[in-house]
């Protein structure tokens, strides 16, 4: 069974890059190299035919100095120890980048949920909670949906946790159905967060929406909602795609119709323009390219053929590090995933906050609070990038590291404890440069 540790090794390389632009103490960086807790569990599930299957699951709490850990649970055959650790690390960095008071966590089960009946899926979801119950909780680590996990699964998990602890605990998990304590506005939060950044850039970039072209890869939660928001604002969405391929029309697509067709048939409408492959779609000339499907779709191989001016990474990890370098040199502005798609975790944070208070906000309040955070944090990242002459991704990680260091170092570092004759390094001031 591959453990995916090479993914983790590559993920934490970002720490070393950010360290060059941050005053974080070396010991803080050492702490962030390793997850605080990693749990591997086996989950026995009685199948419908009477047999017993044992699934492997994980929960990782990477860092929780800034607040309880937060991160989804993935049900996928490709889940591995290293993947879960990497995703938890990215959540630590994402929450710190946008300044929400949460740490990073992630979980997963090695399973193809499409092979399970609804009853088996419920038993697996409840079994997962029983297996990791000591590692999660509203003040400890708060899971959420991720690949192939749904609001219904969150409802089963919340119900199981509540039963075990003997009290109703909606704040243990986010992404719940609204009737069980979910938040208004969570459905389109990821796309909306990215869209607020685009709106804030509009003036500086000199975009006039009716002539500003948008290309979107992936027409699921992130991509479809982004298309809807951009279209409602009169941006010209010229190409979209899903796993079966895409459609391109330089005069713009009818997005309302696309959403209707997708809801009815599960597919996008290819008759609105020319059919185009997912590979060619990424290479279209456009103002804004939105990868909103899979990781690693822009690599060293195709980076030189990307003709977008701005890339908004709604997907997690759509660019490889090598592609990043090529695009940066070519002057393409990349809005990195840990900022661009942070609207999702931000509204999850709102959901948890509302659960703690037992008081629920209107949709307008959710939108207003989300916009404030996304715009403030985008501007902070952009100004750090400008001041240090670094790309936006390095600026995000540096900003995150500064905030993490500020929290970790409140408890003291070597220079605070060692006698002057022992500690020869430079005493460190509080890292408050975020
Ligand atoms: P989703 O399952 O709702 O949609 C994924 C879309 O991608 C679907 O339209 C699917 O047809 C399409 N797709 C699949 N394979 C493809 C391929 N080979 N080429 C082109 N399109 C393909 O998933 P989602 O929630 O929209 O997530 C998409 C990305 O956004 C993921 O990387 C996810 O991690 C990231 N993300 C999502 C959220 C969220 O709140 N939904 C938050 C943060 C990050």
Short mmCIF file of C-alpha atoms and ligand atoms in Angstrom, two decimals, residues 186 190 217-222 242-243 278 292-294 314-316 341, ligand 1:
data_model
loop_
_atom_site.label_atom_id
_atom_site.label_comp_id
_atom_site.label_asym_id
_atom_site.label_seq_id
_atom_site.Cartn_x
_atom_site.Cartn_y
_atom_site.Cartn_z
CA UNK A 186 -21.83 27.33 2.27
CA UNK A 190 -15.59 28.49 -2.50
CA UNK A 217 -12.25 23.78 -16.19
CA UNK A 218 -14.69 21.70 -14.14
CA UNK A 219 -18.39 22.38 -13.78
CA UNK A 220 -19.05 21.02 -10.30
CA UNK A 221 -19.51 22.91 -7.04
CA UNK A 222 -16.57 25.28 -7.51
CA UNK A 242 -16.43 18.62 -17.22
CA UNK A 243 -14.77 15.22 -17.11
CA UNK A 278 -9.80 19.63 -21.47
CA UNK A 292 -11.81 24.04 -10.82
CA UNK A 293 -11.49 20.29 -11.21
CA UNK A 294 -8.34 18.32 -10.52
CA UNK A 314 -10.29 27.13 -7.28
CA UNK A 315 -9.10 23.52 -7.40
CA UNK A 316 -6.50 22.38 -4.88
CA UNK A 341 -10.44 28.72 -2.69
P1 LIG B 1 -17.12 18.51 -7.82
O1 LIG B 1 -17.03 17.02 -7.73
O2 LIG B 1 -18.39 19.17 -7.43
O3 LIG B 1 -16.80 18.97 -9.33
C1 LIG B 1 -15.66 18.56 -10.02
C2 LIG B 1 -15.87 18.88 -11.49
O4 LIG B 1 -14.69 18.54 -12.20
C3 LIG B 1 -17.00 18.11 -12.15
O5 LIG B 1 -17.67 18.95 -13.06
C4 LIG B 1 -16.25 17.02 -12.92
O6 LIG B 1 -16.99 16.59 -14.08
C5 LIG B 1 -15.03 17.78 -13.34
N1 LIG B 1 -13.93 16.90 -13.71
C6 LIG B 1 -13.58 15.70 -13.19
N2 LIG B 1 -12.52 15.21 -13.86
C7 LIG B 1 -12.21 16.13 -14.80
C8 LIG B 1 -11.23 16.20 -15.81
N3 LIG B 1 -10.37 15.20 -16.00
N4 LIG B 1 -11.18 17.30 -16.59
C9 LIG B 1 -12.07 18.30 -16.41
N5 LIG B 1 -13.03 18.28 -15.49
C10 LIG B 1 -13.10 17.20 -14.70
O7 LIG B 1 -15.90 19.04 -6.98
P2 LIG B 1 -15.70 20.51 -6.38
O8 LIG B 1 -16.18 20.52 -4.98
O9 LIG B 1 -16.19 21.51 -7.36
O10 LIG B 1 -14.11 20.52 -6.30
C11 LIG B 1 -13.31 20.87 -7.42
C12 LIG B 1 -11.96 21.29 -6.93
O11 LIG B 1 -12.11 22.38 -6.04
C13 LIG B 1 -11.19 20.21 -6.15
O12 LIG B 1 -9.81 20.36 -6.39
C14 LIG B 1 -11.49 20.57 -4.71
O13 LIG B 1 -10.47 20.08 -3.82
C15 LIG B 1 -11.46 22.08 -4.81
N6 LIG B 1 -12.13 22.73 -3.68
C16 LIG B 1 -13.47 22.60 -3.50
C17 LIG B 1 -14.05 23.21 -2.39
C18 LIG B 1 -15.52 23.14 -2.17
O14 LIG B 1 -16.01 23.78 -1.24
N7 LIG B 1 -16.28 22.45 -3.01
C19 LIG B 1 -13.27 23.94 -1.47
C20 LIG B 1 -11.89 24.06 -1.69
C21 LIG B 1 -11.33 23.43 -2.81
#
